[in-house]
Every structure is written in structure tokens, then in C-alpha cells.
Amino acid sequence: MAQGREIIEGLFRERQLVTISAAFNCGKSPLLQEWAFCIASGIDWCGHRTAHRPVIFLSHEAPEWQWLPDWQRLAVRHRVPAPHMPNMVEVYMSCGDLKDSPTAEATREVNRILPLRNTEKVAWLVSKLETKPDAIVFID
């Protein structure tokens, strides 16, 4: 398989699976959110160029009341507008307001697919990628 284009220069490329693991409360979620922000904004991350791409972010830890304000703080810190949701960023939170359509969809799908085989879980994600074929997927 051919090497894909770099997504974050020197860190990872297309067609790679990247896993971040560490003890609880070490900053894995903020790191993933920052990477997603920089990729969706097309701005450098810590001096590394990023490929400007849409992002699909599945958040199973941070509730909406925390995730969205953190996203806005990233915009302030980087001095750029936050990437447009849902054009550049689709966020599916399993710990959020069920009146919010992406959160409700994520919760419904997670509850529906938990007892199912991985093929159904992948099929749901593939359906999301069909609308944004060059998107980067973050699962937290």
C-alpha cells in the first residue's frame, strides 16, 4: 500500500491508524481536540504543517457543555475563526444534549450498534465518510 499524504507533518499520514494511550486525565482528549482543530482550520500544530481536511470527531468522554467551549477557546488561542460546523467539523458526542441532532444521532447509533458486530459499527462510520471522503476521523 502506498504511503499517504502527511496529515500532521512528521507525525502521521493518510491511511494510518494512530493510537494515543496514557493514564487517565493526562491530556489525551485535549490533544486530539487540538489536532482536529488545526487540521480542520488548516493551521500548523506546534510548528508542524497540517493537511487542511474535514474532521469527524466521535467524543465518548467530554460532554457538550465542555467540548464546545474548549473548541471556541482553541479559536481564540490560535487567533483564527473556529472551523465551521458541520461543513468542516462533525462532532458526535455520546455525553451531550439529546436535543442536539449530532449528539442524539451518536447516542442512538452507539446504543443501537453496541450489541451488534463491528461490521455495523464500521458501516455507520463509512456512511459518514461517504459525505466527506477526505475527512480525518478522531475517536475519543
PDB file of C-alpha atoms in Angstrom:
ATOM      1  CA  MET A   1       0.000   0.000   0.000  1.00  0.00           C
ATOM      2  CA  ALA A   2       1.343   3.384  -0.950  1.00  0.00           C
ATOM      3  CA  GLN A   3       2.164   5.856   1.767  1.00  0.00           C
ATOM      4  CA  GLY A   4      -0.491   8.534   2.045  1.00  0.00           C
ATOM      5  CA  ARG A   5      -0.046  12.252   2.320  1.00  0.00           C
ATOM      6  CA  GLU A   6       1.064  13.630   5.676  1.00  0.00           C
ATOM      7  CA  ILE A   7      -1.823  14.821   7.834  1.00  0.00           C
ATOM      8  CA  ILE A   8       0.393  16.353  10.523  1.00  0.00           C
ATOM      9  CA  GLU A   9       3.904  16.753   9.170  1.00  0.00           C
ATOM     10  CA  GLY A  10       6.287  14.263  10.729  1.00  0.00           C
ATOM     11  CA  LEU A  11       3.606  12.633  12.898  1.00  0.00           C
ATOM     12  CA  PHE A  12       1.077  10.730  10.810  1.00  0.00           C
ATOM     13  CA  ARG A  13      -0.164  10.186   7.271  1.00  0.00           C
ATOM     14  CA  GLU A  14      -3.313   9.187   5.449  1.00  0.00           C
ATOM     15  CA  ARG A  15      -4.251   5.521   5.800  1.00  0.00           C
ATOM     16  CA  GLN A  16      -2.566   5.228   9.185  1.00  0.00           C
ATOM     17  CA  LEU A  17      -4.212   4.308  12.436  1.00  0.00           C
ATOM     18  CA  VAL A  18      -2.799   6.354  15.311  1.00  0.00           C
ATOM     19  CA  THR A  19      -3.432   5.352  18.905  1.00  0.00           C
ATOM     20  CA  ILE A  20      -2.791   7.641  21.868  1.00  0.00           C
ATOM     21  CA  SER A  21      -2.691   5.935  25.238  1.00  0.00           C
ATOM     22  CA  ALA A  22      -1.767   7.136  28.695  1.00  0.00           C
ATOM     23  CA  ALA A  23      -3.098   7.180  32.218  1.00  0.00           C
ATOM     24  CA  PHE A  24      -6.452   8.791  32.965  1.00  0.00           C
ATOM     25  CA  ASN A  25      -6.524  12.602  32.959  1.00  0.00           C
ATOM     26  CA  CYS A  26      -3.178  13.112  31.191  1.00  0.00           C
ATOM     27  CA  GLY A  27      -4.477  15.281  28.344  1.00  0.00           C
ATOM     28  CA  LYS A  28      -5.239  12.795  25.570  1.00  0.00           C
ATOM     29  CA  SER A  29      -8.646  14.340  24.808  1.00  0.00           C
ATOM     30  CA  PRO A  30      -7.345  17.929  24.616  1.00  0.00           C
ATOM     31  CA  LEU A  31      -4.539  16.726  22.333  1.00  0.00           C
ATOM     32  CA  LEU A  32      -6.999  15.061  19.952  1.00  0.00           C
ATOM     33  CA  GLN A  33      -9.227  18.124  20.007  1.00  0.00           C
ATOM     34  CA  GLU A  34      -6.264  20.383  19.222  1.00  0.00           C
ATOM     35  CA  TRP A  35      -5.163  18.156  16.344  1.00  0.00           C
ATOM     36  CA  ALA A  36      -8.721  18.155  14.992  1.00  0.00           C
ATOM     37  CA  PHE A  37      -8.936  21.944  15.290  1.00  0.00           C
ATOM     38  CA  CYS A  38      -5.639  22.521  13.490  1.00  0.00           C
ATOM     39  CA  ILE A  39      -6.463  20.066  10.696  1.00  0.00           C
ATOM     40  CA  ALA A  40      -9.978  21.478  10.184  1.00  0.00           C
ATOM     41  CA  SER A  41      -8.550  25.034  10.240  1.00  0.00           C
ATOM     42  CA  GLY A  42      -5.554  24.211   8.062  1.00  0.00           C
ATOM     43  CA  ILE A  43      -3.147  25.775  10.556  1.00  0.00           C
ATOM     44  CA  ASP A  44       0.167  24.471  11.843  1.00  0.00           C
ATOM     45  CA  TRP A  45       0.276  22.423  15.014  1.00  0.00           C
ATOM     46  CA  CYS A  46       3.366  23.183  17.120  1.00  0.00           C
ATOM     47  CA  GLY A  47       5.357  24.106  14.008  1.00  0.00           C
ATOM     48  CA  HIS A  48       4.195  21.056  12.023  1.00  0.00           C
ATOM     49  CA  ARG A  49       2.211  21.719   8.854  1.00  0.00           C
ATOM     50  CA  THR A  50      -1.220  20.112   8.670  1.00  0.00           C
ATOM     51  CA  ALA A  51      -3.300  18.936   5.745  1.00  0.00           C
ATOM     52  CA  HIS A  52      -6.460  21.046   5.653  1.00  0.00           C
ATOM     53  CA  ARG A  53      -9.228  18.445   5.862  1.00  0.00           C
ATOM     54  CA  PRO A  54     -12.721  17.988   7.258  1.00  0.00           C
ATOM     55  CA  VAL A  55     -12.883  16.228  10.615  1.00  0.00           C
ATOM     56  CA  ILE A  56     -15.346  13.729  12.038  1.00  0.00           C
ATOM     57  CA  PHE A  57     -14.947  13.641  15.814  1.00  0.00           C
ATOM     58  CA  LEU A  58     -16.582  10.984  17.989  1.00  0.00           C
ATOM     59  CA  SER A  59     -16.360  12.090  21.605  1.00  0.00           C
ATOM     60  CA  HIS A  60     -17.248   9.486  24.202  1.00  0.00           C
ATOM     61  CA  GLU A  61     -15.765  11.346  27.162  1.00  0.00           C
ATOM     62  CA  ALA A  62     -16.284  15.119  27.032  1.00  0.00           C
ATOM     63  CA  PRO A  63     -19.848  16.397  27.413  1.00  0.00           C
ATOM     64  CA  GLU A  64     -21.139  19.056  25.045  1.00  0.00           C
ATOM     65  CA  TRP A  65     -21.027  21.739  27.763  1.00  0.00           C
ATOM     66  CA  GLN A  66     -17.240  21.190  27.984  1.00  0.00           C
ATOM     67  CA  TRP A  67     -16.284  20.283  24.403  1.00  0.00           C
ATOM     68  CA  LEU A  68     -17.815  23.240  22.554  1.00  0.00           C
ATOM     69  CA  PRO A  69     -16.381  25.975  24.836  1.00  0.00           C
ATOM     70  CA  ASP A  70     -12.971  24.272  24.636  1.00  0.00           C
ATOM     71  CA  TRP A  71     -13.296  24.397  20.831  1.00  0.00           C
ATOM     72  CA  GLN A  72     -14.012  28.139  20.970  1.00  0.00           C
ATOM     73  CA  ARG A  73     -11.005  28.678  23.281  1.00  0.00           C
ATOM     74  CA  LEU A  74      -8.808  26.993  20.673  1.00  0.00           C
ATOM     75  CA  ALA A  75     -10.016  29.570  18.138  1.00  0.00           C
ATOM     76  CA  VAL A  76      -9.099  32.414  20.486  1.00  0.00           C
ATOM     77  CA  ARG A  77      -5.711  30.916  21.325  1.00  0.00           C
ATOM     78  CA  HIS A  78      -4.828  30.293  17.679  1.00  0.00           C
ATOM     79  CA  ARG A  79      -6.325  33.646  16.609  1.00  0.00           C
ATOM     80  CA  VAL A  80      -8.411  32.093  13.836  1.00  0.00           C
ATOM     81  CA  PRO A  81     -12.144  31.537  13.446  1.00  0.00           C
ATOM     82  CA  ALA A  82     -13.364  28.153  14.632  1.00  0.00           C
ATOM     83  CA  PRO A  83     -13.842  25.776  11.703  1.00  0.00           C
ATOM     84  CA  HIS A  84     -17.440  25.723  10.512  1.00  0.00           C
ATOM     85  CA  MET A  85     -19.666  23.007  11.927  1.00  0.00           C
ATOM     86  CA  PRO A  86     -20.861  20.827  10.206  1.00  0.00           C
ATOM     87  CA  ASN A  87     -19.043  21.703   6.936  1.00  0.00           C
ATOM     88  CA  MET A  88     -15.507  21.215   8.269  1.00  0.00           C
ATOM     89  CA  VAL A  89     -16.239  19.511  11.585  1.00  0.00           C
ATOM     90  CA  GLU A  90     -18.895  16.988  12.528  1.00  0.00           C
ATOM     91  CA  VAL A  91     -18.926  16.214  16.233  1.00  0.00           C
ATOM     92  CA  TYR A  92     -20.839  13.279  17.671  1.00  0.00           C
ATOM     93  CA  MET A  93     -20.928  13.294  21.463  1.00  0.00           C
ATOM     94  CA  SER A  94     -22.275  10.432  23.481  1.00  0.00           C
ATOM     95  CA  CYS A  95     -22.355  12.675  26.592  1.00  0.00           C
ATOM     96  CA  GLY A  96     -24.357  15.653  25.447  1.00  0.00           C
ATOM     97  CA  ASP A  97     -27.723  17.258  24.924  1.00  0.00           C
ATOM     98  CA  LEU A  98     -30.004  14.725  23.283  1.00  0.00           C
ATOM     99  CA  LYS A  99     -31.917  17.584  21.648  1.00  0.00           C
ATOM    100  CA  ASP A 100     -28.787  18.345  19.620  1.00  0.00           C
ATOM    101  CA  SER A 101     -29.037  16.294  16.415  1.00  0.00           C
ATOM    102  CA  PRO A 102     -25.402  15.068  16.151  1.00  0.00           C
ATOM    103  CA  THR A 103     -25.373  14.094  19.838  1.00  0.00           C
ATOM    104  CA  ALA A 104     -28.755  12.397  19.549  1.00  0.00           C
ATOM    105  CA  GLU A 105     -27.605  10.563  16.417  1.00  0.00           C
ATOM    106  CA  ALA A 106     -24.368   9.432  18.047  1.00  0.00           C
ATOM    107  CA  THR A 107     -26.176   8.247  21.186  1.00  0.00           C
ATOM    108  CA  ARG A 108     -28.851   6.459  19.154  1.00  0.00           C
ATOM    109  CA  GLU A 109     -26.281   4.789  16.912  1.00  0.00           C
ATOM    110  CA  VAL A 110     -23.971   3.812  19.761  1.00  0.00           C
ATOM    111  CA  ASN A 111     -26.904   2.295  21.672  1.00  0.00           C
ATOM    112  CA  ARG A 112     -28.151   0.561  18.537  1.00  0.00           C
ATOM    113  CA  ILE A 113     -24.801  -0.830  17.457  1.00  0.00           C
ATOM    114  CA  LEU A 114     -23.251  -1.796  20.803  1.00  0.00           C
ATOM    115  CA  PRO A 115     -24.749  -5.296  20.750  1.00  0.00           C
ATOM    116  CA  LEU A 116     -24.068  -5.620  17.018  1.00  0.00           C
ATOM    117  CA  ARG A 117     -20.979  -6.813  15.229  1.00  0.00           C
ATOM    118  CA  ASN A 118     -18.182  -4.443  14.357  1.00  0.00           C
ATOM    119  CA  THR A 119     -19.295  -4.512  10.725  1.00  0.00           C
ATOM    120  CA  GLU A 120     -22.410  -2.488  11.596  1.00  0.00           C
ATOM    121  CA  LYS A 121     -20.370  -0.002  13.601  1.00  0.00           C
ATOM    122  CA  VAL A 122     -17.995   0.445  10.704  1.00  0.00           C
ATOM    123  CA  ALA A 123     -20.918   0.776   8.274  1.00  0.00           C
ATOM    124  CA  TRP A 124     -22.264   3.770  10.226  1.00  0.00           C
ATOM    125  CA  LEU A 125     -18.855   5.448  10.159  1.00  0.00           C
ATOM    126  CA  VAL A 126     -18.436   4.663   6.458  1.00  0.00           C
ATOM    127  CA  SER A 127     -21.805   6.343   5.805  1.00  0.00           C
ATOM    128  CA  LYS A 128     -20.381   9.495   7.415  1.00  0.00           C
ATOM    129  CA  LEU A 129     -17.212   9.268   5.335  1.00  0.00           C
ATOM    130  CA  GLU A 130     -19.247   8.985   2.142  1.00  0.00           C
ATOM    131  CA  THR A 131     -20.279  12.629   2.621  1.00  0.00           C
ATOM    132  CA  LYS A 132     -16.698  13.699   3.447  1.00  0.00           C
ATOM    133  CA  PRO A 133     -14.376  11.180   1.781  1.00  0.00           C
ATOM    134  CA  ASP A 134     -11.199  13.099   2.683  1.00  0.00           C
ATOM    135  CA  ALA A 135     -12.156  13.538   6.351  1.00  0.00           C
ATOM    136  CA  ILE A 136      -9.954  12.548   9.252  1.00  0.00           C
ATOM    137  CA  VAL A 137     -11.752  10.565  11.977  1.00  0.00           C
ATOM    138  CA  PHE A 138     -10.958  11.088  15.652  1.00  0.00           C
ATOM    139  CA  ILE A 139     -12.428   8.706  18.217  1.00  0.00           C
ATOM    140  CA  ASP A 140     -12.005   9.777  21.813  1.00  0.00           C
TER     141      ASP A 140
END
